Tab-separated table of C-alpha atoms and ligand atoms in Angstrom:
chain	number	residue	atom	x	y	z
A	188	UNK	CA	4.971	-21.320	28.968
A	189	UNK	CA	3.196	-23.904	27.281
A	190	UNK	CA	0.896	-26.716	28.259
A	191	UNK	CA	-1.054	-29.326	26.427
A	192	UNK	CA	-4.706	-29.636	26.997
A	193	UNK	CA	-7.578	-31.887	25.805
A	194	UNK	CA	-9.399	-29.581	22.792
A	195	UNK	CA	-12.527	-30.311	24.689
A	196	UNK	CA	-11.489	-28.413	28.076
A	197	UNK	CA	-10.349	-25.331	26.133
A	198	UNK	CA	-14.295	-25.053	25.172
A	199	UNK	CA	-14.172	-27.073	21.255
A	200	UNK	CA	-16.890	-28.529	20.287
A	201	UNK	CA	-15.261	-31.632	19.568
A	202	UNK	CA	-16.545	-34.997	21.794
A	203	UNK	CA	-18.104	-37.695	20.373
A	204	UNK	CA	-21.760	-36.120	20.713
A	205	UNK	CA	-20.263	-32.670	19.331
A	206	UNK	CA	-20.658	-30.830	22.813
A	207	UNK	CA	-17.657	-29.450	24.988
A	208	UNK	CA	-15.970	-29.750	27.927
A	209	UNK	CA	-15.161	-25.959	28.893
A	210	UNK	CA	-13.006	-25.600	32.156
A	211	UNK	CA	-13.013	-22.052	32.966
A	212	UNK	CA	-10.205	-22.129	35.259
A	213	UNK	CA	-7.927	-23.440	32.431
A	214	UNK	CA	-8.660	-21.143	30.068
A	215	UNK	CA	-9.251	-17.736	31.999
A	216	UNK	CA	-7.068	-18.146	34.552
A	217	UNK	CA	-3.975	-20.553	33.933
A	218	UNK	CA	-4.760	-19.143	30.529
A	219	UNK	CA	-3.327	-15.487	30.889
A	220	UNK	CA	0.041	-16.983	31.891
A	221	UNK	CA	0.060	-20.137	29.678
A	222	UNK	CA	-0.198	-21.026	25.776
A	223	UNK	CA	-2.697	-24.313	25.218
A	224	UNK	CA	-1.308	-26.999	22.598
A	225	UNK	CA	-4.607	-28.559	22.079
A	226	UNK	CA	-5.347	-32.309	21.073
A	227	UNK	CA	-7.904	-34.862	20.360
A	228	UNK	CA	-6.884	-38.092	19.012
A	229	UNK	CA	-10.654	-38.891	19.060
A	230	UNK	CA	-11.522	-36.348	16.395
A	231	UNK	CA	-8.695	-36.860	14.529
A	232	UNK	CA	-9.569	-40.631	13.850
A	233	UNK	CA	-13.332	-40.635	14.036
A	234	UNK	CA	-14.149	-37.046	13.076
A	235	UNK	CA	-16.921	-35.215	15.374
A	236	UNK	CA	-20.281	-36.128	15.757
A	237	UNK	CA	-18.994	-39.943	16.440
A	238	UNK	CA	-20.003	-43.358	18.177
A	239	UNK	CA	-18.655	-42.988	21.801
A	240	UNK	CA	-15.644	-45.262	22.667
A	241	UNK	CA	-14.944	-47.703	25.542
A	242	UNK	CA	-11.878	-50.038	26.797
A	243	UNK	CA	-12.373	-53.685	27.141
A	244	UNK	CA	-10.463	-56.264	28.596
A	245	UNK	CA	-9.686	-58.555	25.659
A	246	UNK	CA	-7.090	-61.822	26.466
A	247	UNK	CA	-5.444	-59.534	28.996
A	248	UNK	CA	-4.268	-56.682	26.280
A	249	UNK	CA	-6.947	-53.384	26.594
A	250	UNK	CA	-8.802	-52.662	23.492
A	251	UNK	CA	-10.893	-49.597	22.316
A	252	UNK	CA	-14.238	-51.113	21.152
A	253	UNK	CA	-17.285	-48.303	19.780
A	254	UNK	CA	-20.007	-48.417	22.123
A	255	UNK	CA	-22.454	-48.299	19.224
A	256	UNK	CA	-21.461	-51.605	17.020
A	257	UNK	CA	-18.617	-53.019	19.092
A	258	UNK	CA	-16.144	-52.925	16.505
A	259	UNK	CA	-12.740	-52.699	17.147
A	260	UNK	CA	-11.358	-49.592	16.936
A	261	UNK	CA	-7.987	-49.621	18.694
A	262	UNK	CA	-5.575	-49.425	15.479
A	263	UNK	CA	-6.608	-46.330	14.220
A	264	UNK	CA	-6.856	-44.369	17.744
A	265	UNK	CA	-3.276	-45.605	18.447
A	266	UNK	CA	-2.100	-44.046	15.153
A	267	UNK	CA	-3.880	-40.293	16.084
A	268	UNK	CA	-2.603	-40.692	19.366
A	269	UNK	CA	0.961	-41.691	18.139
A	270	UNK	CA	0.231	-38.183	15.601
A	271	UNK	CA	-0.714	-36.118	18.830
A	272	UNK	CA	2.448	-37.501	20.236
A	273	UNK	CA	4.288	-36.128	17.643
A	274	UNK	CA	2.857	-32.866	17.655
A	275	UNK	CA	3.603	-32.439	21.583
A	276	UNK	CA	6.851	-33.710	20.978
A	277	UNK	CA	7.763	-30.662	19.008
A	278	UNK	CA	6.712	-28.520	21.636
A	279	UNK	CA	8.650	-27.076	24.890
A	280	UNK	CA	6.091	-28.469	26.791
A	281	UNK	CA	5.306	-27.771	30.977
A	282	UNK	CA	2.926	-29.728	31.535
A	283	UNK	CA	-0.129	-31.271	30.148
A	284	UNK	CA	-3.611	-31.372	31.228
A	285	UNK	CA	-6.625	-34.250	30.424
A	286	UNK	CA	-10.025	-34.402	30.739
A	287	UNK	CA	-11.176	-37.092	32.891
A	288	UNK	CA	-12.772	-40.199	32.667
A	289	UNK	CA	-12.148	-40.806	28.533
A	290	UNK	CA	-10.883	-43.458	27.293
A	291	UNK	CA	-8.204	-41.776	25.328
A	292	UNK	CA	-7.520	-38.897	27.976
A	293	UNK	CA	-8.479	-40.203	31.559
A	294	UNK	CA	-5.801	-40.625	33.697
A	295	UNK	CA	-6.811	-43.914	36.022
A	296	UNK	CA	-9.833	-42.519	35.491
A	297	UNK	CA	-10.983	-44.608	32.291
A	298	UNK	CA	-13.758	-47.013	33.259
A	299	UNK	CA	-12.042	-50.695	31.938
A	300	UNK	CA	-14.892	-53.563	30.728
A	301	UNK	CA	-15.105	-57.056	30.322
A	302	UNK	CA	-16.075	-58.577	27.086
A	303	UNK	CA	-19.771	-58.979	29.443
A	304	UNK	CA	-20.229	-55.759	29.852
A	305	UNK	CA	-19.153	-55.745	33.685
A	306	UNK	CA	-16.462	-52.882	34.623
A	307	UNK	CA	-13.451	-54.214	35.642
A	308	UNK	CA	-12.113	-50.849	37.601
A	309	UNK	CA	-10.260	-47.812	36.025
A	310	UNK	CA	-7.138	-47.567	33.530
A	311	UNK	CA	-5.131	-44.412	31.600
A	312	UNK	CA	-6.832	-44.157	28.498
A	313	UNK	CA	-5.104	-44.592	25.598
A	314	UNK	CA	-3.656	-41.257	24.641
A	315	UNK	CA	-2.734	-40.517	28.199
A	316	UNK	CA	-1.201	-43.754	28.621
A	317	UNK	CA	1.708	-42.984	25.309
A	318	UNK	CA	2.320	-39.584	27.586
A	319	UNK	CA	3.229	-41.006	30.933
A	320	UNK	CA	5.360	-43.269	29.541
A	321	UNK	CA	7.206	-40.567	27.355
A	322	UNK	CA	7.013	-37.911	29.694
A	323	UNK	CA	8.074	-39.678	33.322
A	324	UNK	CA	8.747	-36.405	34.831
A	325	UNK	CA	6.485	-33.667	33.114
A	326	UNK	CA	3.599	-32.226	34.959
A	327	UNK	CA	0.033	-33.420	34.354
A	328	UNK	CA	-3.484	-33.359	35.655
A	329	UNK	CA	-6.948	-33.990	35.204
A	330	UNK	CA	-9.503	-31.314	34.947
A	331	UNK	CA	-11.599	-33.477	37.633
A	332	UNK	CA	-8.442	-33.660	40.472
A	333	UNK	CA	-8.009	-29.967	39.530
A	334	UNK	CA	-11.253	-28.745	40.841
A	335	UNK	CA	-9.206	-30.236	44.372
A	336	UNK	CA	-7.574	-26.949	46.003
A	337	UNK	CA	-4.708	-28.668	47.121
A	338	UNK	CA	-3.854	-30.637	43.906
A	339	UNK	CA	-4.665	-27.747	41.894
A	340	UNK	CA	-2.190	-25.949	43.867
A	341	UNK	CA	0.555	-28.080	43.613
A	342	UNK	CA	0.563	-28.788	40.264
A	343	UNK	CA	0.547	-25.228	39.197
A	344	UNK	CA	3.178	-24.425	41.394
A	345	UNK	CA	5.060	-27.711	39.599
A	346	UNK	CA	4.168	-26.029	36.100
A	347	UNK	CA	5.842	-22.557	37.015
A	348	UNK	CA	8.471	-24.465	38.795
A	349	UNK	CA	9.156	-26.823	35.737
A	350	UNK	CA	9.062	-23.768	33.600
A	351	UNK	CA	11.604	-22.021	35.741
A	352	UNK	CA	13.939	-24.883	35.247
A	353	UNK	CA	13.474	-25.332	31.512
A	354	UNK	CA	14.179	-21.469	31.182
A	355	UNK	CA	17.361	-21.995	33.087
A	356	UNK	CA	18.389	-24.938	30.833
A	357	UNK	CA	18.285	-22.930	27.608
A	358	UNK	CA	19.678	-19.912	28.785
A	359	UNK	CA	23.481	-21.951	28.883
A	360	UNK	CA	24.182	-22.809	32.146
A	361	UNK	CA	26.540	-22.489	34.339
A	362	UNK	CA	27.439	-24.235	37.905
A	363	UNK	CA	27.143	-20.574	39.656
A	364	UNK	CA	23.410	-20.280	37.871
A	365	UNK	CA	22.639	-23.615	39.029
A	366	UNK	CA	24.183	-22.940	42.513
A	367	UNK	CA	22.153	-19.598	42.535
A	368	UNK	CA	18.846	-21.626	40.849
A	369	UNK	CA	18.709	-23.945	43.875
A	370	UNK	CA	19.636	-21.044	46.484
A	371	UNK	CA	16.036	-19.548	45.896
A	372	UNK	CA	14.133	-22.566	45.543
A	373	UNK	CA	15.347	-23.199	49.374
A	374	UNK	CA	12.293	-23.410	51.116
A	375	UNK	CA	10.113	-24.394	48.164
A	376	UNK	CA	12.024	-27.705	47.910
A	377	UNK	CA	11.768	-28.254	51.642
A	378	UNK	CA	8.408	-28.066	51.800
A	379	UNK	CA	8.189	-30.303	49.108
A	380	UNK	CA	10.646	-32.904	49.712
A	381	UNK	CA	13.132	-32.475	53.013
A	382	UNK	CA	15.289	-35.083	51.734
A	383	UNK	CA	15.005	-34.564	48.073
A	384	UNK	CA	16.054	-31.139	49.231
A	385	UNK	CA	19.445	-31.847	50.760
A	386	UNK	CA	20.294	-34.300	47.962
A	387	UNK	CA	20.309	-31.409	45.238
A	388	UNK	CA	22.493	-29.544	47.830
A	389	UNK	CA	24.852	-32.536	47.558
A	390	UNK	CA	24.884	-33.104	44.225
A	391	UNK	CA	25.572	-28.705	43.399
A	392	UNK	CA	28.143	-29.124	45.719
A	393	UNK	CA	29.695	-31.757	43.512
A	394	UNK	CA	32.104	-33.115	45.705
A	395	UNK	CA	32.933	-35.661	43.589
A	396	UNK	CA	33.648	-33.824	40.597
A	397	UNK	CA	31.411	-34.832	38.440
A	398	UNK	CA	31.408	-32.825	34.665
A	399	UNK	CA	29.006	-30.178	35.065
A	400	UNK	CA	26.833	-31.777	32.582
A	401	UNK	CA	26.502	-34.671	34.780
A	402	UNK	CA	25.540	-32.282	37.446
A	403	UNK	CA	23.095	-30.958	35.516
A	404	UNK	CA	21.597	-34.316	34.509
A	405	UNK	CA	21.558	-35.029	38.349
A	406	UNK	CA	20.129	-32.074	39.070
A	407	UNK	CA	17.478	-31.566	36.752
A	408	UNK	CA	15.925	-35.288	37.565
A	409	UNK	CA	16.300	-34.469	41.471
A	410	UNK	CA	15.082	-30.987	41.063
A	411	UNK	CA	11.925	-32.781	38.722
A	412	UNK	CA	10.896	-34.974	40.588
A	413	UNK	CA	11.000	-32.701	44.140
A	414	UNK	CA	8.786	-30.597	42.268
A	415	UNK	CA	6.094	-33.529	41.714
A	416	UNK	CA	5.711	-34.198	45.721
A	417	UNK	CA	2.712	-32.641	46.953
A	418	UNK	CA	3.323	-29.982	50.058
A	419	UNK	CA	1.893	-30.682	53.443
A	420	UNK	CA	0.754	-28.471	56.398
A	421	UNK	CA	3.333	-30.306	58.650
A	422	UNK	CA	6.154	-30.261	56.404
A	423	UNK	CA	5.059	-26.308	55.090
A	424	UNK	CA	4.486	-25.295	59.016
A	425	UNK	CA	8.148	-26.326	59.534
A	426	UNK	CA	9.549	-24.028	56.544
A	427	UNK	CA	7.215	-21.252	57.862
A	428	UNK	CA	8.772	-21.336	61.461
A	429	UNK	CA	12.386	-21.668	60.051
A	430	UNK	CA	10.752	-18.092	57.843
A	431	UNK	CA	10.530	-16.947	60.759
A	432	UNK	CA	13.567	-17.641	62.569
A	433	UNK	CA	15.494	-15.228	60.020
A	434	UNK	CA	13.762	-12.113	62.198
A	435	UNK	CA	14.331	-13.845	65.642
A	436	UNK	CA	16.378	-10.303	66.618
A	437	UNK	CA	14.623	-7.782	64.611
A	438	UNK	CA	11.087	-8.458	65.700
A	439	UNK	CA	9.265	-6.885	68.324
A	440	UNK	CA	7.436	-9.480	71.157
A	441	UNK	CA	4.413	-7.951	69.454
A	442	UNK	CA	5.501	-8.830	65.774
A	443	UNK	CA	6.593	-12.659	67.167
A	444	UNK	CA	3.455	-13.430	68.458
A	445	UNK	CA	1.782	-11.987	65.475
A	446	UNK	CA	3.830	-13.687	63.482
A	447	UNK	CA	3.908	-17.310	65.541
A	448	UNK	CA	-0.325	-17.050	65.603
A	449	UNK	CA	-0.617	-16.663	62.246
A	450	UNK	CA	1.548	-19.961	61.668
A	451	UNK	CA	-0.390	-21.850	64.129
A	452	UNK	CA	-3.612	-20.681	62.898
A	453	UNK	CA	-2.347	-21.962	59.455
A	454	UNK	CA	-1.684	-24.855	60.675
A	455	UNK	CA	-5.447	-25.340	62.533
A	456	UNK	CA	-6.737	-24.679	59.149
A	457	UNK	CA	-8.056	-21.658	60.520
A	458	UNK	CA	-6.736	-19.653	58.361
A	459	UNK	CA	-5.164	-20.114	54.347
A	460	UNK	CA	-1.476	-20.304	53.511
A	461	UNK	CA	-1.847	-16.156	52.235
A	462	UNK	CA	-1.635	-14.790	56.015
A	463	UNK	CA	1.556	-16.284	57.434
A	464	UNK	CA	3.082	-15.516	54.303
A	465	UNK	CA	1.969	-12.440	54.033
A	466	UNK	CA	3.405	-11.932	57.238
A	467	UNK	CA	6.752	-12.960	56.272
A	468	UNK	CA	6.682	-11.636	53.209
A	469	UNK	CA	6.085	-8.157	55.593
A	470	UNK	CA	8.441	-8.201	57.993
A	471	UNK	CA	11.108	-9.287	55.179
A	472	UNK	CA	10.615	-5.881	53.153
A	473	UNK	CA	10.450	-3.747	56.721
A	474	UNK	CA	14.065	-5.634	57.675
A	475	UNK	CA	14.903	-5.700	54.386
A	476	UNK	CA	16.254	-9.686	54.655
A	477	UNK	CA	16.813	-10.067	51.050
A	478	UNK	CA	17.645	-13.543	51.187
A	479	UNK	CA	13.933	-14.175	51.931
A	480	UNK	CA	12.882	-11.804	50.035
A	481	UNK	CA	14.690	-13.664	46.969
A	482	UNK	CA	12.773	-17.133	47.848
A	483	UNK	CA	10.200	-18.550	45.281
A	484	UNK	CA	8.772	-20.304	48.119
A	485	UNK	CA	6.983	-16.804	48.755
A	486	UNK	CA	5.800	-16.250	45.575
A	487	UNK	CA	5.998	-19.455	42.883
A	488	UNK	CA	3.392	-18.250	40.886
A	489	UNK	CA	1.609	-15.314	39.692
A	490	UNK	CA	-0.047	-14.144	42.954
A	491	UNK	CA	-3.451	-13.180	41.194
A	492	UNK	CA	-4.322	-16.687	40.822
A	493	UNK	CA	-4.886	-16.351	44.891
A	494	UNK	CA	-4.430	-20.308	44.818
A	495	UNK	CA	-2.911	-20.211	48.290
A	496	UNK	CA	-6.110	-17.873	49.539
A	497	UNK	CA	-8.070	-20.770	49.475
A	498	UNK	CA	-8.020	-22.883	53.343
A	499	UNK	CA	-8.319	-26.022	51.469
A	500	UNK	CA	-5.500	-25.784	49.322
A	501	UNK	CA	-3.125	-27.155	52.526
A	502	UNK	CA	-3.479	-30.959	53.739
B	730	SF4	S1	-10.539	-37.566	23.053
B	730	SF4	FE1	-9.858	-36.309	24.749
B	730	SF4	S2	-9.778	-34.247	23.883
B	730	SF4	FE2	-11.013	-35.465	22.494
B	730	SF4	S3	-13.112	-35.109	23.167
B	730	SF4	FE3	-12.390	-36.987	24.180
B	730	SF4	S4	-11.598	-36.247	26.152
B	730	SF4	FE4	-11.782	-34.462	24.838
């Protein structure tokens, strides 16, 4: 799986002042299941040590001015950052991950002036900017909104999830894989998107008979952009209790109410996401309900990342 970071977050010593950015969680965690394309359009156009950078407000178009002699400087970042375009472009690419607040790599986070000096609120800086608008649909994140426990959480599920989907796309597909695809991403899709959800049911079932290519298509921007929503107690609490309704005869009155305490718990913020799924995940091995036990929705990502151990990683 690969993902795109800023150079300066994988630990380079390569912003303007020649210091680095290290984010630990990137590169020792995410980092035993991922391989980092690194970039720095900065570098590549100003070489490192280097006058810092700002955007400015010029006659309504953004400019990138240096900080030091207020030259213009906006040309020759937009040509690295159209050459670290490039380069990403011939990569299979899962997502992509910025440091925050630059003015090549923020992501709303770049502080905007006025030719007076005044800030005049926050944009995408420049390089980030080229990659939302050529990559509508791929996952991506700011070191800063990562520290969040609930944003990190979503967007690495979205990374495995994206990956999942690119793996199925090169491996030829077929409209049983697909049918078989969505099948496990049930309750992963619900408690993204309910409705999202029963629109990729229609469009598998293909009622229409549409090629299978145009499924596909249909599919994969459906199944992309489910995968973008961020999860919420309420909506996850609902997928938990239908979990749970898959045991309603097996379980004991004891197991039920263990079961049903640990969901409400979860959903008092008492406890993290980890217990009622563990729960599940429990009882679904002892009954042996393989259905469940097939859902990505219990496990979408490595489990030693622990991301779902953490109370604040549900809103
Ligand atoms: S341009 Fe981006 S990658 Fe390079 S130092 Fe600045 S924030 Fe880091």
């Amino acid at each position: 799986m690969k993902i795109a970071v800023s150079s300066c977050l994988l630990g380079e010593k390569i912003r303007f002042d020649g210091g680095d950015k290290h984010d630990h969680f990137i590169t020792d965690e995410l980092g035993k299941f991922a391989e980092f394309i690194p970039f720095c359009p900065e570098n590549l156009a100003f070489k490192t040590p280097r006058p810092s950078v700002r955007l400015v407000k010029v006659d309504g178009d953004i400019q990138v001015h240096s900080n030091k002699t207020g030259d213009d400087l906006t040309l020759p970042l937009l040509k690295t950052s159209q050459e670290e375009l490039t380069k990403l472009e011939s990569q299979p690419l899962c997502g992509i991950i910025f440091k925050s607040k630059s003015p090549s790599c923020g992501m709303k986070s770049a502080k905007l002036y006025l030719e007076n000096g005044f800030c005049d609120g926050k944009e995408d800086g420049v390089f980030m900017g080229m990659c939302r608008e050529r990559y509508p649909l791929l996952p991506m994140e700011e070191e800063g909104r990562l520290m969040d426990a609930w944003l990190r959480e979503n967007f690495v599920m979205q990374v495995f999830a994206y990956d999942r989907f690119e793996t199925l796309k090169a491996s030829t597909p077929t409209l049983g894989k697909l049918v078989r695809f969505h099948t496990v991403h049930k309750f992963m899709l619900q408690a993204k998107d309910e409705q999202l959800y029963r629109e990729l049911g229609n469009i598998v079932a293909n009622r229409d008979n549409h090629s299978f290519e145009t499924v596909f298509a249909m599919y994969e921007l459906g199944f992309k952009t489910a995968i973008g929503r961020k999860s919420s107690i309420k909506r996850t609490r609902n997928v938990l209790e239908h979990l749970a309704g898959f045991f309603k005869k097996e379980l004991s009155t004891g197991e039920k109410e263990i079961l049903h305490s640990h969901i409400q718990d979860y959903a008092d913020k008492i406890v993290p996401l980890i217990v009622p799924l563990s729960t599940i995940h429990l009882y679904a091995k002892k009954y042996e309900i393989i259905y469940l036990l097939e859902q990505v929705f219990l496990e979408p990502y490595p489990k030693t990342l622990a991301l779902r151990s953490h109370i604040d990683s549900g809103k």
